[in-house]
Coordinates of C-alpha atoms in Angstrom, one line a residue:
M431 CA 33.4 59.5 28.9
T432 CA 30.1 61.4 28.1
Q433 CA 27.2 62.3 30.5
K434 CA 25.3 59.7 28.8
E435 CA 27.6 56.8 29.6
Q436 CA 28.2 57.6 33.3
L437 CA 26.9 55.2 36.1
S438 CA 24.0 56.6 38.2
I439 CA 22.4 55.0 41.3
F440 CA 19.3 56.2 43.2
A441 CA 16.5 55.3 45.4
L442 CA 12.8 55.7 44.6
G443 CA 11.9 54.0 47.9
G444 CA 13.6 52.4 51.0
V445 CA 15.7 55.2 52.4
N446 CA 14.6 57.1 55.4
E447 CA 11.8 54.6 56.0
I448 CA 11.3 50.9 56.5
G449 CA 9.2 49.5 53.4
K450 CA 8.4 50.4 49.9
N451 CA 11.8 49.5 48.6
M452 CA 12.9 50.4 45.2
Y453 CA 16.4 51.2 43.9
V454 CA 17.7 52.0 40.5
V455 CA 21.1 51.3 38.7
Q456 CA 21.5 53.1 35.4
Y457 CA 24.3 52.9 32.9
S458 CA 24.2 54.7 29.6
N459 CA 20.8 53.8 28.1
E460 CA 20.2 50.7 30.5
I461 CA 17.9 51.1 33.5
F462 CA 17.8 48.2 36.2
I463 CA 15.2 48.4 38.9
I464 CA 15.8 46.6 42.2
D465 CA 12.6 45.5 44.1
C466 CA 9.3 47.1 43.8
G467 CA 7.7 47.2 47.4
G468 CA 4.7 48.4 49.2
K469 CA 4.4 49.9 52.6
F470 CA 1.2 49.9 54.7
P471 CA 0.1 53.5 55.8
D472 CA 0.2 54.8 59.5
E473 CA -2.8 56.4 61.1
S474 CA -2.4 59.7 59.4
L475 CA -3.2 58.6 56.0
L476 CA -6.9 58.0 56.5
G477 CA -8.4 55.5 54.0
I478 CA -5.2 54.7 52.2
D479 CA -4.6 51.0 51.7
L480 CA -1.1 50.9 50.4
I481 CA 1.9 53.3 49.6
I482 CA 4.0 52.4 46.5
P483 CA 6.9 54.4 45.0
D484 CA 6.4 57.3 42.7
L485 CA 7.2 55.8 39.1
S486 CA 7.1 59.1 37.1
Y487 CA 10.9 59.1 36.4
L488 CA 10.6 55.5 35.1
E489 CA 7.6 56.3 33.1
E490 CA 9.5 59.0 31.4
N491 CA 12.4 56.8 30.6
Q492 CA 10.5 53.3 30.2
D493 CA 12.2 52.5 26.9
K494 CA 15.5 52.2 28.8
I495 CA 14.2 49.9 31.5
K496 CA 15.7 46.3 30.9
A497 CA 14.7 44.4 34.0
L498 CA 13.0 44.5 37.4
I499 CA 15.2 42.2 39.5
V500 CA 13.6 41.1 42.9
T501 CA 15.7 40.2 45.8
H502 CA 13.3 38.2 48.0
G503 CA 9.5 37.8 48.4
H504 CA 8.7 40.2 51.3
E505 CA 5.9 42.5 51.1
D506 CA 8.1 45.5 51.2
H507 CA 10.1 44.2 48.2
I508 CA 7.1 42.8 45.9
G509 CA 4.0 44.5 47.2
G510 CA 4.0 47.3 44.5
I511 CA 4.7 45.0 41.6
P512 CA 1.0 44.7 40.3
Y513 CA 0.7 48.6 40.2
F514 CA 4.1 48.9 38.6
L515 CA 3.2 46.4 35.9
K516 CA -0.1 48.2 35.0
K517 CA 2.2 51.3 34.0
L518 CA 5.4 49.6 32.9
N519 CA 5.4 46.0 31.6
V520 CA 9.1 44.9 31.9
P521 CA 10.6 41.5 32.4
I522 CA 10.8 40.4 36.1
Y523 CA 13.7 38.3 37.4
A524 CA 13.3 36.4 40.7
T525 CA 14.1 33.0 42.3
R526 CA 11.7 30.1 42.3
F527 CA 10.0 31.0 45.8
T528 CA 9.7 34.6 45.1
L529 CA 8.1 34.2 41.7
G530 CA 5.5 31.9 43.4
L531 CA 4.5 34.8 45.6
I532 CA 4.7 37.3 42.7
E533 CA 2.4 35.0 40.7
L534 CA -0.3 35.1 43.6
K535 CA -0.3 39.0 43.3
L536 CA -0.6 38.9 39.4
I537 CA -3.4 36.4 39.3
E538 CA -5.3 38.7 41.8
H539 CA -4.7 41.6 39.6
N540 CA -5.4 39.6 36.2
L541 CA -1.9 40.2 34.9
L542 CA -0.1 36.9 35.0
R543 CA -0.8 36.1 31.3
D544 CA 0.9 39.5 30.0
T545 CA 3.8 39.4 32.3
E546 CA 7.3 37.9 31.4
L547 CA 8.6 36.2 34.7
I548 CA 12.2 34.8 34.5
Q549 CA 13.5 32.4 37.2
I550 CA 17.0 33.0 38.4
D551 CA 19.2 31.6 41.1
S552 CA 22.5 32.4 42.7
T553 CA 24.5 30.9 39.7
S554 CA 22.6 33.0 37.1
Q555 CA 24.4 35.4 34.9
I556 CA 22.5 37.7 32.8
P557 CA 24.2 39.7 29.8
F558 CA 22.7 43.1 28.8
E559 CA 24.3 45.5 26.3
N560 CA 26.8 47.3 28.6
V561 CA 26.1 45.6 31.9
N562 CA 26.2 42.1 33.1
V563 CA 24.3 41.1 36.0
S564 CA 25.3 38.2 38.5
F565 CA 24.1 37.1 42.0
F566 CA 25.0 35.5 45.4
K567 CA 23.1 33.7 47.9
T568 CA 22.1 35.3 51.3
N569 CA 20.3 34.2 54.3
H570 CA 17.0 36.0 55.4
S571 CA 13.7 35.1 57.2
I572 CA 12.3 33.9 53.9
P573 CA 13.8 31.3 51.3
D574 CA 15.7 32.1 48.1
C575 CA 17.2 35.4 48.8
L576 CA 19.8 36.9 46.6
G577 CA 22.3 39.8 46.5
I578 CA 22.9 41.4 43.2
V579 CA 26.2 42.4 41.3
F580 CA 25.9 44.8 38.3
H581 CA 29.1 44.4 36.3
T582 CA 29.4 47.9 34.6
P583 CA 32.3 49.5 32.6
E584 CA 32.7 51.9 35.7
G585 CA 33.0 49.0 38.1
N586 CA 30.8 46.7 40.0
V587 CA 28.0 47.8 42.0
V588 CA 26.6 45.4 44.7
H589 CA 23.1 45.4 46.3
T590 CA 23.0 43.1 49.4
G591 CA 19.2 42.7 49.6
D592 CA 18.0 42.0 53.1
F593 CA 20.5 39.6 54.9
K594 CA 22.0 38.2 58.0
F595 CA 24.8 35.8 58.5
D596 CA 23.2 32.6 60.1
L597 CA 25.7 29.8 60.3
T598 CA 23.2 27.3 61.4
P599 CA 20.0 28.3 59.1
V600 CA 17.1 25.9 59.5
N601 CA 16.7 25.6 55.7
N602 CA 20.3 24.9 55.1
Q603 CA 20.3 28.1 52.8
H604 CA 23.7 29.4 53.9
S605 CA 25.1 32.7 52.9
D606 CA 27.7 32.1 50.2
I607 CA 30.4 34.0 52.3
H608 CA 33.3 32.5 49.7
K609 CA 31.4 34.1 46.8
M610 CA 31.0 37.4 48.7
A611 CA 34.8 37.4 49.3
E612 CA 35.5 36.7 45.8
I613 CA 33.4 39.6 44.5
G614 CA 35.1 41.7 47.0
R615 CA 38.6 40.7 45.6
Q616 CA 37.4 41.5 42.2
G617 CA 36.7 45.1 43.4
V618 CA 33.5 46.8 44.4
L619 CA 33.1 50.3 43.2
V620 CA 29.7 50.9 45.2
L621 CA 28.0 48.8 47.8
L622 CA 24.3 49.3 48.8
S623 CA 23.7 47.6 52.0
E624 CA 20.6 47.2 54.1
S625 CA 20.5 49.2 57.4
T626 CA 17.5 47.8 59.6
N627 CA 19.4 46.7 62.5
A628 CA 22.4 49.0 62.3
E629 CA 21.6 50.2 65.8
R630 CA 22.0 46.7 67.4
S631 CA 25.2 45.4 68.6
G632 CA 26.6 41.9 68.2
L633 CA 25.6 39.1 65.8
T634 CA 21.9 38.2 64.9
P635 CA 20.9 35.1 66.6
S636 CA 20.3 32.0 64.7
E637 CA 16.8 30.8 63.6
K638 CA 17.7 27.6 65.0
M639 CA 17.1 29.0 68.5
V640 CA 13.5 29.6 67.8
G641 CA 12.7 25.9 66.8
E642 CA 13.9 24.8 70.3
H643 CA 11.8 27.3 72.2
M644 CA 8.9 26.4 69.9
D645 CA 9.0 22.6 70.8
E646 CA 9.2 23.4 74.4
A647 CA 6.1 25.7 74.3
F648 CA 4.2 23.0 72.6
M649 CA 5.1 20.4 75.0
K650 CA 4.1 22.5 77.9
A651 CA 0.7 23.6 76.6
N652 CA -2.3 21.7 77.8
R653 CA -4.8 23.1 75.4
K654 CA -4.8 24.7 71.9
V655 CA -1.8 26.4 70.6
I656 CA -2.2 29.2 68.5
V657 CA 0.9 30.6 66.7
S658 CA 0.8 34.2 64.7
T659 CA 3.7 35.0 62.4
F660 CA 4.4 36.4 59.0
A661 CA 2.9 34.3 56.4
S662 CA 6.2 34.6 54.3
N663 CA 8.3 33.5 57.2
V664 CA 8.3 29.9 55.9
N665 CA 11.2 28.8 58.0
R666 CA 9.2 29.7 61.1
V667 CA 6.1 28.0 59.6
Q668 CA 8.1 24.8 59.3
Q669 CA 9.2 24.9 62.8
V670 CA 5.4 25.2 63.9
V671 CA 4.7 22.2 61.7
D672 CA 7.6 20.2 63.4
A673 CA 6.4 21.2 66.9
A674 CA 2.8 20.1 66.1
R675 CA 4.0 16.9 64.7
K676 CA 6.2 16.1 67.9
T677 CA 3.0 16.7 70.0
N678 CA 0.6 14.8 67.9
R679 CA -1.4 18.0 67.0
K680 CA -3.4 18.7 63.9
L681 CA -2.8 22.1 62.3
A682 CA -5.4 24.6 61.0
L683 CA -4.5 27.6 59.0
L684 CA -6.4 30.9 59.4
G685 CA -5.8 33.9 57.2
R686 CA -6.0 34.2 53.5
S687 CA -2.4 35.1 53.0
M688 CA -1.3 32.4 55.4
V689 CA -3.2 29.8 53.3
N690 CA -1.9 31.1 49.9
V691 CA 1.8 31.5 50.9
I692 CA 1.7 28.1 52.4
D693 CA 0.2 26.6 49.3
V694 CA 3.0 28.1 47.2
A695 CA 5.6 26.7 49.7
M696 CA 4.3 23.3 49.7
E697 CA 3.8 23.1 46.0
R698 CA 7.4 24.1 45.4
G699 CA 8.9 22.1 48.1
Y700 CA 9.8 24.7 50.8
V701 CA 7.5 23.5 53.5
N702 CA 7.0 19.8 54.3
I703 CA 3.7 19.1 56.1
P704 CA 2.9 15.5 56.9
E705 CA -0.1 14.0 55.1
G706 CA -3.2 14.4 57.2
M707 CA -2.0 17.0 59.5
L708 CA -3.7 20.0 58.0
I709 CA -7.4 20.3 58.9
Q710 CA -10.1 22.9 57.8
P711 CA -11.0 25.7 60.5
Q712 CA -14.4 24.0 60.7
Q713 CA -12.8 20.9 62.0
I714 CA -11.2 22.4 65.0
H715 CA -14.3 21.9 67.3
E716 CA -14.3 18.2 66.5
L717 CA -10.9 17.6 68.1
E718 CA -9.7 17.6 71.8
P719 CA -8.0 20.9 72.5
E720 CA -4.7 19.4 73.2
N721 CA -4.7 17.9 69.7
V722 CA -5.1 21.2 67.9
A723 CA -2.6 23.9 66.7
I724 CA -3.6 27.0 64.8
L725 CA -1.3 29.0 62.5
C726 CA -2.6 32.5 61.7
T727 CA -1.9 35.8 60.3
G728 CA -2.2 39.0 62.5
S729 CA 1.3 39.2 64.2
Q730 CA 1.4 43.0 63.4
G731 CA -2.0 43.9 65.0
E732 CA -3.8 44.3 61.6
P733 CA -7.5 45.0 62.7
M734 CA -9.0 42.4 60.1
A735 CA -6.4 39.8 60.4
A736 CA -7.1 36.4 62.0
L737 CA -5.5 37.1 65.3
A738 CA -7.1 40.4 65.9
R739 CA -10.6 38.6 65.4
L740 CA -9.7 35.8 67.6
S741 CA -8.8 38.2 70.3
T742 CA -12.2 39.7 70.1
A743 CA -14.1 36.4 69.8
N744 CA -15.1 37.4 66.2
Y745 CA -13.8 34.5 64.1
R746 CA -16.4 32.3 62.9
D747 CA -14.8 28.9 63.0
A748 CA -12.3 29.1 66.1
E749 CA -12.2 30.7 69.4
I750 CA -9.5 31.3 72.2
L751 CA -10.8 29.9 75.4
A752 CA -9.1 30.2 78.9
G753 CA -5.9 27.9 79.1
D754 CA -5.0 28.1 75.5
T755 CA -1.5 29.1 74.6
V756 CA -0.9 32.1 72.1
I757 CA 2.5 32.5 70.7
L758 CA 3.4 35.9 68.9
A759 CA 6.4 34.7 66.9
A760 CA 7.3 38.0 65.3
S761 CA 8.3 41.5 66.7
P762 CA 6.1 44.5 66.0
I763 CA 7.4 46.6 63.0
P764 CA 7.8 50.2 64.2
G765 CA 4.4 52.0 64.2
N766 CA 2.5 48.7 64.9
E767 CA 3.1 48.5 68.7
R768 CA -0.1 49.9 69.8
N769 CA -2.2 47.7 67.7
V770 CA -0.2 44.7 68.9
S771 CA -0.5 45.7 72.7
R772 CA -4.3 46.0 72.2
I773 CA -4.4 42.5 70.9
I774 CA -2.3 41.1 73.7
D775 CA -4.5 42.8 76.3
N776 CA -7.5 41.0 74.6
L777 CA -5.9 37.9 74.7
F778 CA -5.3 37.9 78.2
S779 CA -8.7 39.0 79.1
L780 CA -9.8 35.8 77.4
G781 CA -7.7 33.8 79.9
A782 CA -5.0 32.9 77.4
K783 CA -1.4 32.2 78.2
V784 CA 0.4 34.7 75.9
I785 CA 4.0 34.4 74.9
Y786 CA 5.1 37.7 73.3
G787 CA 8.2 40.0 73.0
S788 CA 11.6 40.2 71.6
G789 CA 13.6 36.9 70.8
S790 CA 16.0 37.6 73.7
S791 CA 13.1 37.4 76.3
T792 CA 11.1 34.4 74.7
G793 CA 13.2 32.7 72.2
M794 CA 10.0 32.9 69.8
H795 CA 11.4 35.3 67.4
V796 CA 14.9 36.3 65.9
S797 CA 15.3 39.0 63.4
G798 CA 16.1 38.3 59.7
H799 CA 18.2 41.3 59.4
G800 CA 21.8 41.6 60.4
Y801 CA 23.2 43.4 63.4
Q802 CA 26.1 45.5 63.6
E803 CA 28.7 42.6 63.3
D804 CA 26.7 41.1 60.3
L805 CA 27.0 44.5 58.6
K806 CA 30.6 44.8 59.4
L807 CA 31.2 41.4 58.0
M808 CA 29.5 42.3 54.8
L809 CA 31.6 45.5 54.5
T810 CA 34.6 43.7 55.2
L811 CA 34.1 40.9 52.5
M812 CA 33.1 43.5 49.8
M813 CA 35.7 46.1 50.6
P814 CA 33.8 49.0 48.6
K815 CA 35.3 52.3 47.5
Y816 CA 31.9 54.0 48.0
F817 CA 29.0 53.0 50.2
I818 CA 25.3 53.9 50.2
P819 CA 23.5 52.6 53.3
I820 CA 19.9 51.7 52.4
H821 CA 16.5 50.1 53.8
G822 CA 16.3 52.0 57.2
E823 CA 15.4 55.3 58.8
Y824 CA 17.9 58.2 58.8
R825 CA 19.4 57.2 62.4
M826 CA 20.0 53.6 61.1
L827 CA 21.6 54.9 57.9
H828 CA 23.8 57.3 60.0
Q829 CA 25.0 54.3 62.1
H830 CA 25.7 52.1 59.2
Q831 CA 27.8 54.9 57.9
L832 CA 29.7 54.9 61.1
L833 CA 30.3 51.1 60.8
A834 CA 31.6 51.4 57.4
E835 CA 34.0 54.1 58.4
S836 CA 35.3 51.9 61.3
V837 CA 36.1 49.0 58.9
G838 CA 38.0 51.0 56.5
V839 CA 35.5 52.9 54.1
E840 CA 37.2 56.2 53.5
K841 CA 35.4 59.1 55.3
G842 CA 33.5 61.3 52.5
H843 CA 32.9 58.0 50.5
T844 CA 29.6 57.3 52.1
F845 CA 26.2 58.8 50.6
I846 CA 23.3 59.1 52.8
V847 CA 20.6 59.8 50.3
N848 CA 17.1 61.0 50.2
L849 CA 14.4 59.7 47.8
G850 CA 15.3 60.8 44.4
D851 CA 19.0 61.9 45.4
V852 CA 21.3 60.6 42.5
V853 CA 24.8 59.4 43.0
D854 CA 26.6 59.7 39.8
I855 CA 30.0 58.1 39.1
A856 CA 32.4 59.0 36.2
G857 CA 36.1 58.0 36.0
Q858 CA 35.4 56.2 39.3
Q859 CA 34.6 59.3 41.1
A860 CA 31.4 59.6 42.7
Y861 CA 29.4 62.8 43.3
Q862 CA 25.9 64.0 44.3
T863 CA 24.6 67.0 42.6
R864 CA 21.1 66.2 41.2
K865 CA 17.7 64.7 41.9
V866 CA 15.1 62.8 39.9
P867 CA 11.2 63.0 40.7
A868 CA 10.6 60.7 43.7
G869 CA 7.9 60.3 46.4
N870 CA 4.8 58.4 47.3
T871 CA 2.0 57.2 45.3
Y872 CA -1.2 56.2 47.5
V873 CA -3.4 53.4 46.7
D874 CA -7.0 53.7 47.7
G875 CA -9.3 51.0 46.5
I876 CA -9.0 50.8 42.8
G877 CA -7.7 54.3 42.5
V878 CA -3.7 54.5 42.2
G879 CA -2.3 58.0 42.7
D880 CA -5.7 59.8 42.5
V881 CA -5.5 60.7 46.2
G882 CA -3.2 63.7 47.1
D883 CA -2.5 66.1 49.8
I884 CA -5.7 68.0 49.4
I885 CA -7.9 64.9 49.7
L886 CA -6.0 63.6 52.7
R887 CA -6.2 67.0 54.4
D888 CA -9.8 67.0 54.0
R889 CA -10.2 63.5 55.4
K890 CA -8.0 64.5 58.4
Q891 CA -10.3 67.6 58.9
L892 CA -13.5 65.5 58.8
S893 CA -11.9 63.0 61.2
E894 CA -11.1 65.7 63.6
D895 CA -13.9 68.1 63.6
G896 CA -16.7 66.6 61.4
M897 CA -18.7 68.5 58.9
L898 CA -21.6 70.9 58.7
V899 CA -23.8 71.0 55.6
I900 CA -25.9 74.2 55.0
V901 CA -28.8 74.0 52.5
V902 CA -30.3 77.2 51.1
T903 CA -33.1 77.2 48.5
L904 CA -33.3 80.6 46.5
S905 CA -36.0 81.9 44.0
K906 CA -34.6 82.0 40.5
T907 CA -36.6 85.3 39.7
D908 CA -35.8 87.5 42.8
R909 CA -33.0 85.6 44.5
S910 CA -35.0 85.6 47.8
I911 CA -34.9 82.6 50.3
I912 CA -37.7 80.3 49.7
S913 CA -36.6 77.7 52.3
G914 CA -33.9 77.2 54.7
P915 CA -31.3 77.6 55.8
D916 CA -31.3 74.0 57.0
T917 CA -28.2 72.7 58.9
I918 CA -27.0 69.1 59.0
S919 CA -24.2 68.2 61.5
R920 CA -22.3 64.9 61.1
G921 CA -19.3 64.6 63.5
F922 CA -19.5 68.2 64.6
V923 CA -22.1 68.5 67.3
Y924 CA -25.1 66.4 68.4
A925 CA -28.0 68.4 66.9
R926 CA -30.5 67.7 69.7
D927 CA -28.1 69.0 72.3
S928 CA -27.0 72.0 70.2
E929 CA -30.2 73.4 69.0
A930 CA -29.4 77.0 70.1
L931 CA -26.0 77.0 68.2
L932 CA -27.5 75.5 65.0
K933 CA -30.3 78.1 65.1
D934 CA -27.6 80.9 65.3
V935 CA -25.7 79.3 62.4
N936 CA -28.9 79.4 60.3
R937 CA -29.4 83.0 61.3
Q938 CA -25.8 83.8 60.4
V939 CA -26.4 82.2 56.9
E940 CA -29.6 84.1 56.4
R941 CA -27.9 87.3 57.2
I942 CA -25.0 86.6 54.8
V943 CA -27.3 85.7 51.9
K944 CA -29.4 88.9 52.3
D945 CA -26.4 91.2 52.6
L946 CA -25.0 89.8 49.5
Q947 CA -28.5 90.1 47.7
K948 CA -28.4 93.8 48.9
E949 CA -25.0 94.3 47.2
R950 CA -26.3 92.6 44.1
V951 CA -24.1 89.7 44.2
H952 CA -25.6 86.6 43.0
Q953 CA -22.6 84.4 42.0
W954 CA -22.9 81.0 43.7
N955 CA -19.1 80.7 44.4
I956 CA -19.0 84.1 46.1
M957 CA -22.0 83.2 48.3
K958 CA -20.5 79.8 49.4
Q959 CA -17.2 81.4 50.0
S960 CA -18.6 84.1 52.2
I961 CA -20.8 81.4 54.1
K962 CA -17.6 79.3 54.7
K963 CA -15.5 82.1 55.8
T964 CA -18.0 83.9 58.1
L965 CA -19.2 80.8 59.7
G966 CA -15.8 79.2 60.2
Q967 CA -14.8 82.1 62.1
Y968 CA -18.0 82.1 64.1
L969 CA -18.0 78.4 64.9
Y970 CA -14.2 78.6 66.1
K971 CA -14.9 81.4 68.3
H972 CA -17.9 79.5 69.9
T973 CA -16.7 75.9 69.8
K974 CA -12.9 76.0 69.3
R975 CA -13.5 73.5 66.5
K976 CA -13.1 73.8 62.7
P977 CA -15.4 71.5 61.0
M978 CA -15.7 71.2 57.1
I979 CA -18.5 73.7 55.9
L980 CA -20.4 72.7 52.9
P981 CA -22.9 75.2 51.7
I982 CA -25.5 73.8 49.2
I983 CA -27.5 76.5 47.3
I984 CA -30.4 75.4 45.1
E985 CA -32.3 77.6 42.8
V986 CA -36.0 76.9 41.9

């Protein structure tokens, strides 16, 4: 077998992190991409709107790409698709509900007309030149989730997607355990399985538990009920609708993503809302509080989402008053805890009754990701020769590796990979010796990939120590100072309180310019560098701060 014909598997996103999922299976001259997610930035990435995978390897090999196959419609699996399509227009395969969510994004980016969208389900089989692709049904916190099987000449490669084993799913979309077992009997060369809850023991609780607790909370509420959850968690949305129906409440939707996703879900039959139940936000004040329920975005503490604005009394058409019940039907994603806590504090200060916390304490949320026993069941059904844990931070991947070994995967047959690490398989022997380009691409406004480490470093410096602008006007003829230096401080010191310091700064600049003139140094760049270096040392000595120094030299 030639190098060209070998099977290769690697991640461009989704390992050593939660979010931004993208995995690649390549055999010979056929490349298959699994998911194309986005990830929201943390506080260190100032001004960045979204993080998506680095596509440079795929751009270099775009003639080999056969398909982008999407396992399900969560943001960390579809959020990068519009940016992907602007560089690589390839066919997208996804289930009916997932395609509906993707279409929303493509309409927003004016890409729908030019994109080939192909609907699949768990019975679909897609033949390519060397590889056939089939699917199996899984259960997660969003409808229409699939695992994927790549039937290659080397052997079968299985990607589980996100999953849990819920034996009593509220939408009756059961995991196809029999089909999984059959795939395992046929032989699985490599299994890629998600690791999000690999540290949590036991089995994931059933979503059915949430519905019972939701009904109880609605019945006990004496005034309005406000529920915040992921817009894409259609099963949870249906439970809120059912609880509102049982307590004779009208339902208002707040938040653009909530409205858009529920429109798709209703249109395609995934949510059943009784006729006349939905009201516009402007109608909330026309009804008695005990006859109103609100479903809104913002369960992750997003500052501009509906719940955050409600918690600060900053939402035009609705308000939370003393005695209202607020239910957070989602757990904070790691990194969002502080923002969520701030909103909960605000809600309590408004006098609301707030129900929040993990599913075990409130019954209002259960995870869509499998716990250890779910993960072990998947491993046992698939019986892979090689195993690659995915979709998790390093400690989760490591724990999943231990679980795999505990159920029979041979030691040394598990690969914990970093972004770009390639697992090559030839003659059914796997090895990891090379890398492909991989990393993060930052989306900032309409710019994609134009913000790099230097710009982020400058933004960080500006946010921490501010900036100092020095303006000097020189004569073109004899290079003498005509006016200035003038100093403008932004975010560094307050000018009125620091007049003596700023006068010293001006004197320093004047001295630097005159010294350079004596040495017959007239190049602007040398002047600017001298001002920045000398002032930087002076200011740090006197203030222990390092503002960004911007010298502006004008010749007249």
